[in-house]
Short mmCIF file of C-alpha atoms in Angstrom, two decimals:
data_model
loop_
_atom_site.label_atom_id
_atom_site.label_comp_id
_atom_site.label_asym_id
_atom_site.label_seq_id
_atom_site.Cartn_x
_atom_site.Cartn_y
_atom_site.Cartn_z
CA UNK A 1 0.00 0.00 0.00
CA UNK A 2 1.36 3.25 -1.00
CA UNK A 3 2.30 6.14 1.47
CA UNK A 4 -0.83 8.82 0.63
CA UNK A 5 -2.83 5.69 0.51
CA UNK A 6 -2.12 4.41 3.64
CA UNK A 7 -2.84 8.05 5.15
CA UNK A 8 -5.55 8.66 3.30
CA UNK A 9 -7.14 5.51 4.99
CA UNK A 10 -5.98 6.79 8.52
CA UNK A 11 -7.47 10.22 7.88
CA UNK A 12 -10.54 8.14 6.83
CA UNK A 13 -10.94 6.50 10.48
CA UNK A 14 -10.12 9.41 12.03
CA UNK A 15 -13.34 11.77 10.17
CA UNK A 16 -15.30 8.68 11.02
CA UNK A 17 -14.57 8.17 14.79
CA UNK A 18 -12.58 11.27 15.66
CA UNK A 19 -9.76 9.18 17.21
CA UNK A 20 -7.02 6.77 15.57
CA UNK A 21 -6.44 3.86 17.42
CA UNK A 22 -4.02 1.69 15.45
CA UNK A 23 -4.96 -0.99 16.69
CA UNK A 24 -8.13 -0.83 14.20
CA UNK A 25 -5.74 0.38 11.11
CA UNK A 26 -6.19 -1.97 7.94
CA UNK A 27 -2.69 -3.13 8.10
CA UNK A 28 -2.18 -3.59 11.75
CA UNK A 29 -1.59 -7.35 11.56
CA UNK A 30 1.85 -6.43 9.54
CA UNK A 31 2.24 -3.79 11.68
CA UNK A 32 2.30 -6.03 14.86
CA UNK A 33 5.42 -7.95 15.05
CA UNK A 34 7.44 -4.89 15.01
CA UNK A 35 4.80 -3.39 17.72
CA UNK A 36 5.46 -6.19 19.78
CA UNK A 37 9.41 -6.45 19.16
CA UNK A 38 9.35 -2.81 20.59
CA UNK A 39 6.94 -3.44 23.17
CA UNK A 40 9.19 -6.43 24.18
CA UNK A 41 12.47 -4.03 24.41
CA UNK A 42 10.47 -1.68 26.81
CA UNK A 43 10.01 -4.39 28.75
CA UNK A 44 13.35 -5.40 29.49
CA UNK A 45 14.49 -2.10 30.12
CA UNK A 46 12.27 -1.35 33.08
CA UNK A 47 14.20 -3.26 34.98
CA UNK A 48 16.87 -1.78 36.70
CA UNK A 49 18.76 -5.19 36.61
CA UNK A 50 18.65 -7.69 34.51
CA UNK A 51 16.51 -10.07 34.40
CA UNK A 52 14.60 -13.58 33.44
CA UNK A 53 13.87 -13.98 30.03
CA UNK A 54 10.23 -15.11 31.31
CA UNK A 55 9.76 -12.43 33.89
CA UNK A 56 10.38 -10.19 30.31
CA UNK A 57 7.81 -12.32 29.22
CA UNK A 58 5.58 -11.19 31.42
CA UNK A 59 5.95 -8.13 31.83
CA UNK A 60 5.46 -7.33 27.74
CA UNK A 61 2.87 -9.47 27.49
CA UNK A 62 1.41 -6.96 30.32
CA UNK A 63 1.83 -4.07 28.65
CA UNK A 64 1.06 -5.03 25.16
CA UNK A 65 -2.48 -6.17 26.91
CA UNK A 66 -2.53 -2.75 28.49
CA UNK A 67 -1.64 -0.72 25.47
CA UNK A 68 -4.54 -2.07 24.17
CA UNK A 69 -7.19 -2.35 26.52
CA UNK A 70 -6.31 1.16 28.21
CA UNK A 71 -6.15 2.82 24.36
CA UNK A 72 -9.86 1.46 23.44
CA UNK A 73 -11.65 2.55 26.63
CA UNK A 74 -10.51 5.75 26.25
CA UNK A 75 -11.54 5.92 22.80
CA UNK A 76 -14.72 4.63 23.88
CA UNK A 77 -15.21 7.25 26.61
CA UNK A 78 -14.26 10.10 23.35
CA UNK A 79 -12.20 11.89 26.76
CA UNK A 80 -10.73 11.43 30.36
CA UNK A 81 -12.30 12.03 33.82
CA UNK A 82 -10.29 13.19 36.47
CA UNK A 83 -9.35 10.62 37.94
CA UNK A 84 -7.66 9.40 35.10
CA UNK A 85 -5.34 11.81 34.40
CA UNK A 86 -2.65 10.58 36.09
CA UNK A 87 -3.15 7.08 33.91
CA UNK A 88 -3.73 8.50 30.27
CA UNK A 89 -0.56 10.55 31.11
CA UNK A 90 1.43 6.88 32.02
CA UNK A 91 -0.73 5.43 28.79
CA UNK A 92 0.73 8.66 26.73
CA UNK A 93 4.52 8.32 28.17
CA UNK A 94 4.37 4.24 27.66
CA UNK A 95 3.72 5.40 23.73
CA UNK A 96 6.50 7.29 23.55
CA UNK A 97 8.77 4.78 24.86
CA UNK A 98 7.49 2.57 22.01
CA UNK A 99 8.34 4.73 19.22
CA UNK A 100 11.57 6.23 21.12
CA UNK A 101 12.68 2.25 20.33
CA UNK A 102 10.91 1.30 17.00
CA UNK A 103 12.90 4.89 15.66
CA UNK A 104 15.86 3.37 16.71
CA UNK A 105 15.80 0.89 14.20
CA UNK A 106 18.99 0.69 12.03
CA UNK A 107 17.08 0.88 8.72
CA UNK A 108 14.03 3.82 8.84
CA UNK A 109 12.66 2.24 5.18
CA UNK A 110 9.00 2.69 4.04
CA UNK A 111 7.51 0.02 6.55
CA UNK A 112 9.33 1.66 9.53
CA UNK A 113 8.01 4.96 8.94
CA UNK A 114 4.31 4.01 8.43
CA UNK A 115 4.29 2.37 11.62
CA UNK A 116 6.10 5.15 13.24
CA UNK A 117 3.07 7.69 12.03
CA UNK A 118 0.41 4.85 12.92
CA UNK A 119 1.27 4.69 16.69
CA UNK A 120 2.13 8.52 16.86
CA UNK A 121 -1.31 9.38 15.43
CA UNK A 122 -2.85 7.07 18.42
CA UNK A 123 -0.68 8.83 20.74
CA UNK A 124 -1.87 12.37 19.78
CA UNK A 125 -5.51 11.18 19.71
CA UNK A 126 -4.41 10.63 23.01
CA UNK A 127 -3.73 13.63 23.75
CA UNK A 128 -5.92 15.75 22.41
CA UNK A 129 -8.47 14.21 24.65
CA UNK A 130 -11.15 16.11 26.50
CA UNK A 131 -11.89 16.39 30.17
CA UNK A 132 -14.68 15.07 31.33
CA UNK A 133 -17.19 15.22 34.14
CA UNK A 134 -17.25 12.74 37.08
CA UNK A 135 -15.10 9.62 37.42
CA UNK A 136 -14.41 6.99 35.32
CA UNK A 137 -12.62 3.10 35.89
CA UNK A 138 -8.71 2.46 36.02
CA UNK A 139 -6.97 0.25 34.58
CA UNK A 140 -6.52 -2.58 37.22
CA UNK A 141 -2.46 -3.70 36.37
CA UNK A 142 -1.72 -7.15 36.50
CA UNK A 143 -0.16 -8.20 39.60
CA UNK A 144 2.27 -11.39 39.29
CA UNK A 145 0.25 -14.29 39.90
CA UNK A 146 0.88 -17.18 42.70
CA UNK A 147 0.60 -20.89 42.21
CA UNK A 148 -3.11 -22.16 43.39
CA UNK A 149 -2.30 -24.22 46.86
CA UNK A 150 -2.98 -27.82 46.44
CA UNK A 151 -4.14 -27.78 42.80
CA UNK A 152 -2.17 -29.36 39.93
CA UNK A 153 -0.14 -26.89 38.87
CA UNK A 154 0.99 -26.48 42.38
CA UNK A 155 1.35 -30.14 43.02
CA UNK A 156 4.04 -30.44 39.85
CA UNK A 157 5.73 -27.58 40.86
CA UNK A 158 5.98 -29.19 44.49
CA UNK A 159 7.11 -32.15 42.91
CA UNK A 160 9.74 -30.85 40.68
CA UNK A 161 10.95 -28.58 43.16
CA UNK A 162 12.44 -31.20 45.32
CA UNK A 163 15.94 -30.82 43.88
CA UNK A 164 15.95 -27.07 44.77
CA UNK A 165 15.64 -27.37 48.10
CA UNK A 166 17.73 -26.13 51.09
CA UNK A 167 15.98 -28.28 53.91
CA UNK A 168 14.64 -31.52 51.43
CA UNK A 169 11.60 -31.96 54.62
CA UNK A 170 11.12 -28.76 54.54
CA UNK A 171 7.76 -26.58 52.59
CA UNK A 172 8.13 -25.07 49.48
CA UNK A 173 8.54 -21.62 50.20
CA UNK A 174 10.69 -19.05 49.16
CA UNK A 175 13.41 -19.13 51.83
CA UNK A 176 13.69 -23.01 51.64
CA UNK A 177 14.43 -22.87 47.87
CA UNK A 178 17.40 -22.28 45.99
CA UNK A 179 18.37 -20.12 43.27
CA UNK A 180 17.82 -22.61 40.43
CA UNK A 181 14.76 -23.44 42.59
CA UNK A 182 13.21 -19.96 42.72
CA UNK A 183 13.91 -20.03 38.83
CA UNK A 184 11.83 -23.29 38.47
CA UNK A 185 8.76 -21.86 40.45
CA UNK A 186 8.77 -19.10 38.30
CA UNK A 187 8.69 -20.68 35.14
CA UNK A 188 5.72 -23.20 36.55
CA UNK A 189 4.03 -19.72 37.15
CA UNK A 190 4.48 -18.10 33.99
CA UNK A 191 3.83 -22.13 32.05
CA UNK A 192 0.60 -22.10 34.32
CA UNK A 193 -0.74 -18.49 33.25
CA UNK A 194 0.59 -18.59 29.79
CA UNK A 195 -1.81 -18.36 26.61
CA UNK A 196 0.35 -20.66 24.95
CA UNK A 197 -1.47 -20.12 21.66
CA UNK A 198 -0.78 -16.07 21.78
CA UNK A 199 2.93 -17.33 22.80
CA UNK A 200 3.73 -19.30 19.46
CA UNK A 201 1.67 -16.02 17.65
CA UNK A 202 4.65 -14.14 19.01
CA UNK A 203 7.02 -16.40 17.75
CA UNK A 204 5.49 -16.18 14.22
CA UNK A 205 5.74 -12.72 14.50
CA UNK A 206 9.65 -12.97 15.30
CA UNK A 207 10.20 -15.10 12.21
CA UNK A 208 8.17 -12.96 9.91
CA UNK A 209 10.77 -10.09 11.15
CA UNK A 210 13.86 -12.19 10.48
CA UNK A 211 12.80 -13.41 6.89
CA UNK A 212 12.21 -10.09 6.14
CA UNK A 213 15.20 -8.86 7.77
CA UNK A 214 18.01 -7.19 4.50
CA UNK A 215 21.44 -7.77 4.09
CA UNK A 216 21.37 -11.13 6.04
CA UNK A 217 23.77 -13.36 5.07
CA UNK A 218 22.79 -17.08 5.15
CA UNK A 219 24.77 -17.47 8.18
CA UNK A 220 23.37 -14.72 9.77
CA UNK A 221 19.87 -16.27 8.82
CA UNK A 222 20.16 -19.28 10.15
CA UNK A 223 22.08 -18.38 13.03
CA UNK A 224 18.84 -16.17 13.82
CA UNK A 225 16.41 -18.28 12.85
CA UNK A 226 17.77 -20.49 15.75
CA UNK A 227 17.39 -18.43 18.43
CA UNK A 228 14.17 -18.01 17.78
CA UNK A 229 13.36 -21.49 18.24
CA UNK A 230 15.62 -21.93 21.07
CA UNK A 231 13.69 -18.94 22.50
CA UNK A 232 10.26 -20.47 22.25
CA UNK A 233 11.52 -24.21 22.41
CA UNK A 234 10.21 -24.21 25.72
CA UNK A 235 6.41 -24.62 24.81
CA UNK A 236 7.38 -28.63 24.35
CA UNK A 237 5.92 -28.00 28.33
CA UNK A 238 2.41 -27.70 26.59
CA UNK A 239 2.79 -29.97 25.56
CA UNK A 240 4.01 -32.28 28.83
CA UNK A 241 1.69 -30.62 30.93
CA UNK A 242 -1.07 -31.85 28.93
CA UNK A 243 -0.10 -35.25 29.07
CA UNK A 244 0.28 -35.39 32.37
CA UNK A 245 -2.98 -33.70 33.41
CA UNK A 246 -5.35 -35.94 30.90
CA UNK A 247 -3.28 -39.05 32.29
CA UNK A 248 -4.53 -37.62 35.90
CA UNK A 249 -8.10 -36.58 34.58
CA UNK A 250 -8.48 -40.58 33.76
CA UNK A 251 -7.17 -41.97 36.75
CA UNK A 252 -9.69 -39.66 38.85
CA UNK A 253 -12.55 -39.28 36.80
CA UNK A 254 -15.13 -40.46 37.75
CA UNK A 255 -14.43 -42.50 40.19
CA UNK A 256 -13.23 -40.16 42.23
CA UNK A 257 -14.46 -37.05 41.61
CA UNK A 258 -16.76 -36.02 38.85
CA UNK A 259 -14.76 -33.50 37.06
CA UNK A 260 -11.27 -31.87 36.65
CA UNK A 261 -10.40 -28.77 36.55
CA UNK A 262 -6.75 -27.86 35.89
CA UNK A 263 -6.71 -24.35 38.17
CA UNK A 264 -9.45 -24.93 40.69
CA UNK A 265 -9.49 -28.81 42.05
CA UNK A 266 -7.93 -29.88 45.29
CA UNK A 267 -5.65 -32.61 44.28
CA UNK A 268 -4.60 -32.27 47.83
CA UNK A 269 -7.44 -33.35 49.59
CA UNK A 270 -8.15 -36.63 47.33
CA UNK A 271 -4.60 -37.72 47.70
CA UNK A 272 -4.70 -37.06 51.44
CA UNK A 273 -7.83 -39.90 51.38
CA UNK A 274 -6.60 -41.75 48.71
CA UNK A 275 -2.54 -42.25 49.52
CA UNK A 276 -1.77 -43.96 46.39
CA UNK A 277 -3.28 -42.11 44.14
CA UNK A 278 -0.48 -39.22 44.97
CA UNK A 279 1.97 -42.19 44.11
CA UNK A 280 0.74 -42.65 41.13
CA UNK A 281 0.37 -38.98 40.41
CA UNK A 282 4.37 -38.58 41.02
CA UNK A 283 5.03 -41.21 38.82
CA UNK A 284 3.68 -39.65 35.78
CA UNK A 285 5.52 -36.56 36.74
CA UNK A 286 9.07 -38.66 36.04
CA UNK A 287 8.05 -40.28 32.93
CA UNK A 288 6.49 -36.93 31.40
CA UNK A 289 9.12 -34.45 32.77
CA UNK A 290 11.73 -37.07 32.08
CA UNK A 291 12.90 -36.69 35.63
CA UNK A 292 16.41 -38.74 36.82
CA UNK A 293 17.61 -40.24 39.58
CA UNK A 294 18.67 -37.21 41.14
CA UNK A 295 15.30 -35.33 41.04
CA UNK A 296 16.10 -33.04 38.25
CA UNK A 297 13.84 -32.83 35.40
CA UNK A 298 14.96 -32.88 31.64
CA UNK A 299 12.25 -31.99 29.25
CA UNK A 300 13.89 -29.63 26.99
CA UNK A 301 17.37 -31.89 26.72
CA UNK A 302 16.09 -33.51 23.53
CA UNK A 303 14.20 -29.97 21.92
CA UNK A 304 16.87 -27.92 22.38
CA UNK A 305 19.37 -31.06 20.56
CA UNK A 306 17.14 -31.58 17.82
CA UNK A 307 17.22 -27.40 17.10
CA UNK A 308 20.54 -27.12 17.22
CA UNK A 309 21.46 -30.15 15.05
CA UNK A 310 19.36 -28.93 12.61
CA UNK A 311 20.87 -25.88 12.07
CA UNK A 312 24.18 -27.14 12.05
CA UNK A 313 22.94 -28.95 9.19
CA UNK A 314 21.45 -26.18 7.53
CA UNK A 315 24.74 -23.92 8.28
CA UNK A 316 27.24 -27.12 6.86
CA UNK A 317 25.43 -27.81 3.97
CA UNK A 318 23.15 -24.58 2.55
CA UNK A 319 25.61 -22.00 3.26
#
C-alpha cells in the first residue's frame, strides 16, 4: 500500500470516529510484530537489573495487553475524567517509549516509517483528549500471579521442586528454595498463566521479522532463525503438561471425583484420602518431565538437541 494511501485511509478513520487507534488500522496485523518487538524491548528495560527472560515475558505481554485495553476505553469514553489523568498521562509516556525504540531501528525504510506515524497518530488522539465530568474506571495492572495451593499446577511444581531445596523436609517456600529453585517456580508460574497459543503467535511474528530482515547473510539467517526457536523451544511444556494432566483426569474421573479442573481442584485433599493415588500422580511426573535419579527434570534436553542439530545442518550444507 502506497504512502498517501495508507494516510488517506488513517485520515478516513479518524473523520469517522474522531480518534485513531491503530490498533483498528487496515494493516495492523503487519504492523504487529514490530509493535510487539518494541513493546518487548520496553520491557526489558524497566528493569533496573537484569533479568529472566520469562519475567520479560511477562511483563510485555502486560503491557502489550494494556496498550490495548487502556487505548480502546478511552476511545470509547471520546475523553478522560479526572481521575484518570494521572493514567492516560502513564498510557501517553508508555507510547513514547514505544516509538523512542521502533525509531531506533537501524534501517528507517517505508515500513518503519508508516508504523512510526500509525502509533504517533494514536498517541496524539491521546492527547488531544477532553476532560470530562465525574469519574471513570482504572486500569486494574496485573499483579504477578501465585501458584493455586494444592491444585495441579501447584502439586508439579511441588514435585519438581524437590531438587531445589535447602531443607529436602522442609515446605516449598521461598526461603527453603534455591536459586535454580526460585527459577523453576517461576517458570511453573508463567507455564501455568501462559496463553500458549498467543505465545507461538509471538514467535510467528519474530520469524516474519527475520525473513524479512536485509542484508542477512545465510549465516546470519540461520544463526537467527535459531534463536528463535531456542527462545520459544520451551512450549514442548504444553505440551508435557497436557499429558500429564489428561493421564490424571483418567485416573480420577469419575471414580473419584466427577470433574477436573486444571486451576481450581484440590488434588490435595483426594490424595490425602486416597494415599496412592499421589503415588501414582508422582510417577507420571518422572516419565512426562523425564525426571532422573537425582530429582532433576529434563524436558527440553532432547528440543533444544534436535534445534541445534538442525541448524548445524542447515549452516554445513546450505551455506
Amino acid at each position: 500500500m502506497e504512502r498517501n494511501l495508507k494516510k488517506a485511509v488513517y485520515q478516513h478513520i479518524n473523520f469517522e470516529n474522531n480518534f485513531q487507534n491503530f490498533f483498528d488500522f487496515p494493516d495492523f496485523k503487519e504492523m504487529r510484530p514490530i509493535i510487539r518487538s518494541a513493546v518487548h524491548t520496553v520491557a526489558k528495560e524497566s528493569f533496573a537489573e537484569q533479568p529472566l527472560s520469562v519475567k520479560v515475558e511477562r511483563r510485555a505481554v502486560a503491557i502489550e495487553e494494556q496498550l490495548e485495553r487502556e487505548t480502546r476505553k478511552y476511545q470509547h469514553q471520546n475523553g478522560f475524567f479526572p481521575n484518570q489523568q494521572s493514567e492516560l498521562h502513564n498510557l501517553i509516556r508508555l507510547y513514547t517509549n514505544v516509538l523512542q525504540v521502533i525509531s531506533k531501528h537501524q534501517i528507517i525504510d517505508q515500513e518503519i516509517e508508516d508504523i512510526i506515524y500509525a502509533v504517533d497518530q494514536t498517541r496524539k488522539s491521546l492527547r488531544k483528549l477532553n476532560k470530562l465530568d465525574g469519574e471513570g474506571p482504572l486500569y486494574e495492572n496485573t499483579k504477578d500471579r501465585d501458584l493455586i495451593p494444592d491444585t495441579f499446577y501447584y502439586l508439579v511444581t511441588q514435585q519438581l521442586i524437590r531438587p531445589y531445596l535447602i531443607d529436602p523436609a522442609g515446605k516449598m517456600i521461598p526461603e527453603n528454595v534455591t536459586h535454580d529453585g526460585r527459577k523453576l517456580v517461576v517458570q511453573m508460574i508463567t507455564y501455568c498463566y501462559r496463553d500458549w497459543d498467543s505465545y507461538l503467535t509471538h514467535q510467528y511474528d519474530e520469524q516474519y521479522n527475520i525473513k524479512n530482515k536485509r542484508g542477512l547473510s545465510t549465516k546470519q539467517y540461520y544463526d537467527e532463525l535459531e534463536q528463535n526457536e531456542l527462545k520459544y523451544a520451551d512450549h514442548a511444556y504444553a505440551e508435557v503438561l497436557a499429558d500429564v494432566f489428561g493421564e490424571l483426569e483418567k485416573m480420577l474421573v469419575p471414580d473419584y471425583v466427577d470433574s477436573l479442573d486444571i486451576m481450581s481442584t484440590n488434588l490435595e485433599s483426594i490424595f490425602t484420602k486416597h494415599p496412592r493415588l499421589r503415588l501414582q500422580f508422582n510417577q507420571i511426573i518422572t516419565d512426562h518431565f523425564k525426571v532422573d535419579v537425582h530429582g532433576v527434570e529434563h524436558v527440553m534436553d532432547e528440543p533444544l538437541k534436535d534445534i541445534k542439530n538442525k541448524y548445524d545442518y542447515y549452516r554445513q550444507n546450505f551455506s
